[in-house]
């Protein structure tokens, strides 16, 4: 990787961070949880990307970074589904108690 490729990669990363912060800061707090729970597919793509990086790596540092990326991406996927399940639990009907206490 030459210096121009590294500079391009860093530029894309910094711009994506700035755009992400700008987009998320405009989301109201009431919509943040549904929006984040619906983005599990994005975290799945991160895991796939980390696995591709692990396949192309040839150094121990690359392996460690790819492993950490897979672990953190998997935590995001699982956490997103947990949040979605908890959010949907609020909308489920509660079981009714139709029995009467006998005196």
Coordinates of N, CA, C and O in Angstrom, one line a residue:
X1 N 0.9 -1.2 0.0 CA 0.0 0.0 0.0 C 0.9 1.2 0.0 O 1.7 1.4 0.9
X2 N 0.7 2.1 -1.0 CA 1.6 3.3 -1.0 C 0.9 4.4 -0.3 O -0.2 4.3 0.3
X3 N 1.6 5.5 -0.2 CA 1.1 6.7 0.6 C -0.2 7.2 0.1 O -1.0 7.7 0.9
X4 N -0.4 7.2 -1.2 CA -1.6 7.8 -1.8 C -2.8 6.9 -1.4 O -3.9 7.4 -1.1
X5 N -2.7 5.6 -1.4 CA -3.7 4.7 -1.0 C -4.1 4.9 0.4 O -5.3 4.9 0.8
X6 N -3.1 5.0 1.3 CA -3.3 5.2 2.7 C -4.0 6.6 2.9 O -4.9 6.6 3.7
X7 N -3.6 7.6 2.2 CA -4.2 8.9 2.4 C -5.7 8.8 1.9 O -6.6 9.4 2.6
X8 N -6.0 8.1 0.8 CA -7.3 8.0 0.4 C -8.2 7.2 1.4 O -9.3 7.6 1.7
X9 N -7.6 6.2 1.9 CA -8.4 5.4 2.9 C -8.7 6.2 4.2 O -9.8 6.2 4.7
X10 N -7.7 7.0 4.6 CA -7.9 7.8 5.8 C -8.9 8.9 5.5 O -9.8 9.2 6.4
X11 N -8.9 9.5 4.3 CA -9.8 10.5 4.0 C -11.3 10.0 3.9 O -12.2 10.6 4.5
X12 N -11.4 8.8 3.3 CA -12.8 8.2 3.3 C -13.2 7.9 4.7 O -14.4 8.1 5.1
X13 N -12.4 7.4 5.6 CA -12.7 7.1 7.0 C -13.2 8.3 7.7 O -14.2 8.3 8.4
X14 N -12.4 9.4 7.6 CA -12.7 10.6 8.3 C -14.0 11.2 7.8 O -14.9 11.6 8.6
X15 N -14.2 11.2 6.5 CA -15.5 11.7 5.9 C -16.7 10.9 6.4 O -17.7 11.4 6.7
X16 N -16.5 9.6 6.4 CA -17.6 8.7 6.8 C -18.0 8.9 8.3 O -19.1 8.9 8.7
X17 N -17.0 9.2 9.1 CA -17.2 9.5 10.6 C -18.0 10.8 10.7 O -19.0 10.9 11.4
X18 N -17.6 11.8 9.9 CA -18.2 13.1 10.0 C -19.7 13.0 9.5 O -20.6 13.6 10.1
X19 N -19.9 12.3 8.4 CA -21.3 12.2 7.9 C -22.1 11.4 8.9 O -23.3 11.7 9.1
X20 N -21.6 10.3 9.5 CA -22.3 9.5 10.4 C -22.7 10.3 11.6 O -23.8 10.2 12.1
X21 N -21.8 11.1 12.2 CA -22.1 11.9 13.3 C -23.2 12.9 13.0 O -24.1 13.2 13.7
X22 N -23.1 13.5 11.8 CA -24.1 14.5 11.4 C -25.5 13.9 11.2 O -26.5 14.4 11.7
X23 N -25.5 12.7 10.6 CA -26.8 12.0 10.4 C -27.4 11.6 11.8 O -28.6 11.8 12.0
X24 N -26.7 11.0 12.6 CA -27.2 10.5 13.9 C -27.6 11.7 14.8 O -28.5 11.6 15.6
X25 N -26.9 12.8 14.8 CA -27.2 13.9 15.6 C -28.5 14.5 15.3 O -29.2 15.2 16.1
X26 N -29.0 14.3 14.1 CA -30.3 14.9 13.6 C -31.5 14.0 14.0 O -32.7 14.4 13.8
X27 N -31.2 12.8 14.5 CA -32.3 11.8 14.8 C -32.9 12.1 16.2 O -32.1 12.2 17.2
X28 N -34.2 12.3 16.4 CA -34.7 12.6 17.7 C -34.5 11.3 18.6 O -34.4 10.2 18.1
X29 N -34.5 11.6 19.9 CA -34.2 10.5 20.9 C -35.3 9.4 20.8 O -35.0 8.3 21.0
X30 N -36.5 9.8 20.5 CA -37.6 8.8 20.5 C -37.4 7.8 19.3 O -38.0 6.7 19.3
X31 N -36.7 8.2 18.3 CA -36.5 7.3 17.1 C -35.2 6.6 17.1 O -34.9 5.8 16.2
X32 N -34.3 7.0 18.0 CA -33.0 6.4 18.0 C -32.9 4.9 18.2 O -32.3 4.2 17.4
X33 N -33.7 4.4 19.1 CA -33.7 2.9 19.4 C -34.3 2.1 18.2 O -33.6 1.2 17.7
X34 N -35.4 2.5 17.6 CA -35.9 1.8 16.5 C -35.0 1.9 15.3 O -34.8 0.9 14.5
X35 N -34.4 3.0 15.1 CA -33.4 3.2 14.0 C -32.2 2.3 14.1 O -31.8 1.6 13.2
X36 N -31.7 2.3 15.3 CA -30.5 1.4 15.6 C -30.8 -0.1 15.6 O -30.0 -0.9 15.1
X37 N -32.0 -0.4 16.0 CA -32.3 -1.8 16.0 C -32.6 -2.3 14.6 O -32.4 -3.5 14.3
X38 N -33.0 -1.4 13.8 CA -33.2 -1.8 12.4 C -32.0 -1.8 11.5 O -32.0 -2.2 10.4
X39 N -30.9 -1.4 12.1 CA -29.6 -1.4 11.3 C -28.7 -2.6 11.5 O -27.5 -2.6 11.3
X40 N -29.4 -3.8 11.9 CA -28.6 -5.0 12.1 C -27.9 -5.5 10.8 O -26.8 -6.1 10.9
X41 N -28.5 -5.2 9.7 CA -27.9 -5.6 8.4 C -26.5 -4.9 8.2 O -25.6 -5.5 7.7
X42 N -26.5 -3.7 8.6 CA -25.2 -2.9 8.5 C -24.1 -3.6 9.3 O -23.0 -3.7 8.9
X43 N -24.5 -4.0 10.5 CA -23.5 -4.6 11.4 C -23.1 -6.0 10.8 O -21.9 -6.4 11.0
X44 N -24.0 -6.7 10.2 CA -23.6 -7.9 9.5 C -22.7 -7.7 8.4 O -21.7 -8.5 8.2
X45 N -22.8 -6.6 7.6 CA -21.8 -6.3 6.6 C -20.5 -6.0 7.2 O -19.4 -6.3 6.6
X46 N -20.4 -5.3 8.3 CA -19.2 -5.1 9.0 C -18.5 -6.4 9.4 O -17.3 -6.5 9.2
X47 N -19.2 -7.4 9.8 CA -18.7 -8.7 10.2 C -18.1 -9.4 8.9 O -17.0 -9.9 9.0
X48 N -18.8 -9.3 7.8 CA -18.3 -9.9 6.6 C -17.1 -9.2 6.1 O -16.1 -9.8 5.7
X49 N -17.0 -7.9 6.2 CA -15.8 -7.1 5.8 C -14.6 -7.5 6.7 O -13.5 -7.6 6.2
X50 N -14.9 -7.7 8.0 CA -13.8 -8.1 8.9 C -13.3 -9.4 8.6 O -12.1 -9.7 8.7
X51 N -14.2 -10.3 8.2 CA -13.7 -11.7 7.8 C -12.9 -11.6 6.5 O -11.9 -12.4 6.4
X52 N -13.3 -10.8 5.6 CA -12.5 -10.6 4.3 C -11.1 -10.0 4.6 O -10.1 -10.4 4.0
X53 N -11.1 -9.1 5.6 CA -9.8 -8.5 6.0 C -8.9 -9.6 6.6 O -7.7 -9.7 6.4
X54 N -9.5 -10.5 7.4 CA -8.8 -11.5 8.1 C -8.2 -12.5 7.1 O -7.1 -13.0 7.2
X55 N -9.0 -12.7 6.0 CA -8.5 -13.7 5.0 C -7.3 -13.1 4.2 O -6.4 -13.8 3.7
X56 N -7.2 -11.8 4.1 CA -6.2 -11.1 3.3 C -5.0 -10.8 4.2 O -3.9 -10.4 3.7
X57 N -5.1 -10.9 5.5 CA -4.0 -10.5 6.4 C -2.9 -11.5 6.4 O -3.1 -12.7 6.3
X58 N -1.7 -11.0 6.6 CA -0.5 -11.9 6.7 C 0.4 -11.6 7.9 O 1.5 -12.2 8.0
X59 N -0.1 -10.8 8.7 CA 0.7 -10.4 9.9 C -0.1 -10.7 11.2 O -1.4 -10.7 11.1
X60 N 0.5 -10.8 12.3 CA -0.2 -11.0 13.5 C -1.0 -9.8 13.9 O -2.1 -10.0 14.5
X61 N -0.6 -8.6 13.6 CA -1.3 -7.4 13.9 C -2.6 -7.4 13.1 O -3.7 -7.1 13.6
X62 N -2.5 -7.8 11.8 CA -3.7 -7.9 11.0 C -4.7 -8.9 11.5 O -5.9 -8.7 11.5
X63 N -4.2 -10.0 12.0 CA -5.1 -11.1 12.5 C -5.8 -10.6 13.8 O -7.0 -10.8 14.0
X64 N -5.0 -9.9 14.7 CA -5.6 -9.4 15.9 C -6.7 -8.3 15.6 O -7.8 -8.4 16.2
X65 N -6.4 -7.4 14.7 CA -7.4 -6.4 14.4 C -8.6 -6.9 13.7 O -9.7 -6.5 14.0
X66 N -8.4 -7.9 12.8 CA -9.6 -8.5 12.2 C -10.4 -9.3 13.2 O -11.6 -9.3 13.2
X67 N -9.7 -10.0 14.1 CA -10.5 -10.7 15.2 C -11.3 -9.7 16.0 O -12.5 -10.0 16.3
X68 N -10.7 -8.6 16.4 CA -11.4 -7.6 17.2 C -12.6 -7.0 16.4 O -13.7 -6.8 17.0
X69 N -12.4 -6.8 15.1 CA -13.5 -6.3 14.3 C -14.6 -7.3 14.2 O -15.8 -6.9 14.3
X70 N -14.3 -8.6 14.1 CA -15.4 -9.6 14.0 C -16.1 -9.6 15.4 O -17.3 -9.7 15.4
X71 N -15.4 -9.6 16.5 CA -16.0 -9.7 17.8 C -16.9 -8.5 18.0 O -18.0 -8.6 18.5
X72 N -16.4 -7.3 17.8 CA -17.2 -6.1 18.0 C -18.4 -6.0 17.0 O -19.5 -5.6 17.4
X73 N -18.2 -6.4 15.8 CA -19.3 -6.5 14.9 C -20.4 -7.5 15.3 O -21.6 -7.2 15.2
X74 N -20.0 -8.6 15.8 CA -20.9 -9.6 16.2 C -21.7 -9.2 17.5 O -22.9 -9.4 17.6
X75 N -20.9 -8.4 18.4 CA -21.6 -7.9 19.5 C -22.7 -6.9 19.1 O -23.8 -6.8 19.7
X76 N -22.4 -6.1 18.1 CA -23.4 -5.1 17.6 C -24.6 -5.9 17.0 O -25.8 -5.4 17.2
X77 N -24.4 -6.9 16.3 CA -25.5 -7.7 15.7 C -26.4 -8.3 16.8 O -27.6 -8.1 16.8
X78 N -25.8 -8.9 17.7 CA -26.5 -9.6 18.8 C -27.2 -8.5 19.7 O -28.4 -8.6 20.0
X79 N -26.5 -7.4 20.0 CA -27.1 -6.3 20.8 C -28.3 -5.7 20.0 O -29.3 -5.3 20.7
X80 N -28.2 -5.6 18.7 CA -29.3 -5.0 18.0 C -30.5 -5.9 18.0 O -31.7 -5.4 18.2
X81 N -30.3 -7.2 18.0 CA -31.5 -8.1 18.1 C -32.1 -8.1 19.5 O -33.3 -8.2 19.7
X82 N -31.2 -7.9 20.5 CA -31.7 -7.9 21.9 C -32.5 -6.6 22.1 O -33.6 -6.7 22.7
X83 N -32.1 -5.5 21.6 CA -32.8 -4.2 21.7 C -34.1 -4.3 20.9 O -35.2 -3.9 21.4
X84 N -34.1 -4.9 19.7 CA -35.3 -5.1 19.0 C -36.3 -5.9 19.7 O -37.5 -5.6 19.7
X85 N -35.9 -7.0 20.3 CA -36.8 -7.9 21.0 C -37.4 -7.2 22.2 O -38.6 -7.3 22.5
X86 N -36.6 -6.5 22.9 CA -37.1 -5.7 24.1 C -38.1 -4.6 23.7 O -39.1 -4.4 24.3
X87 N -37.8 -4.0 22.5 CA -38.7 -3.0 22.0 C -40.0 -3.6 21.6 O -41.1 -3.0 21.9
X88 N -40.0 -4.7 20.9 CA -41.2 -5.4 20.5 C -42.0 -5.9 21.6 O -43.2 -6.1 21.6
X89 N -41.3 -6.3 22.7 CA -42.0 -6.8 23.9 C -42.9 -5.8 24.5 O -44.0 -6.2 25.1
X90 N -42.6 -4.5 24.3 CA -43.5 -3.5 24.9 C -44.9 -3.5 24.2 O -45.8 -3.0 24.7
X91 N -44.9 -4.0 22.9 CA -46.1 -3.9 22.2 C -46.9 -5.2 22.2 O -48.0 -5.3 21.6
X92 N -46.5 -6.2 22.8 CA -47.2 -7.5 22.9 C -48.3 -7.4 24.0 O -48.1 -6.7 25.0
X93 N -49.4 -8.1 23.7 CA -50.5 -8.1 24.7 C -50.1 -8.9 25.9 O -49.5 -9.9 25.8
X94 N -50.5 -8.3 27.1 CA -50.2 -9.1 28.3 C -51.3 -10.1 28.5 O -52.5 -9.9 28.2
X95 N -50.9 -11.2 29.1 CA -52.0 -12.2 29.4 C -53.0 -11.7 30.4 O -52.6 -11.0 31.4
X96 N -54.2 -12.0 30.2 CA -55.3 -11.6 31.1 C -55.5 -12.6 32.2 O -55.4 -13.8 32.0
X97 N -55.8 -12.1 33.4 CA -56.1 -13.0 34.5 C -57.7 -13.0 34.6 O -58.3 -12.1 35.2
X98 N -58.3 -14.0 34.1 CA -59.7 -14.1 34.1 C -60.3 -14.9 35.3 O -61.5 -15.2 35.2
X99 N -59.6 -15.2 36.2 CA -60.1 -16.0 37.3 C -60.5 -15.0 38.5 O -60.0 -13.9 38.6
X100 N -61.4 -15.4 39.3 CA -61.9 -14.6 40.4 C -61.5 -15.3 41.7 O -61.6 -16.5 41.8
X101 N -61.0 -14.5 42.6 CA -60.6 -15.1 43.9 C -61.8 -15.5 44.7 O -62.8 -14.8 44.8
X102 N -61.8 -16.8 45.2 CA -62.9 -17.2 45.9 C -62.7 -16.9 47.4 O -61.6 -17.0 47.9
X103 N -63.8 -16.5 48.0 CA -63.7 -16.1 49.5 C -64.2 -17.2 50.4 O -64.9 -18.1 50.1

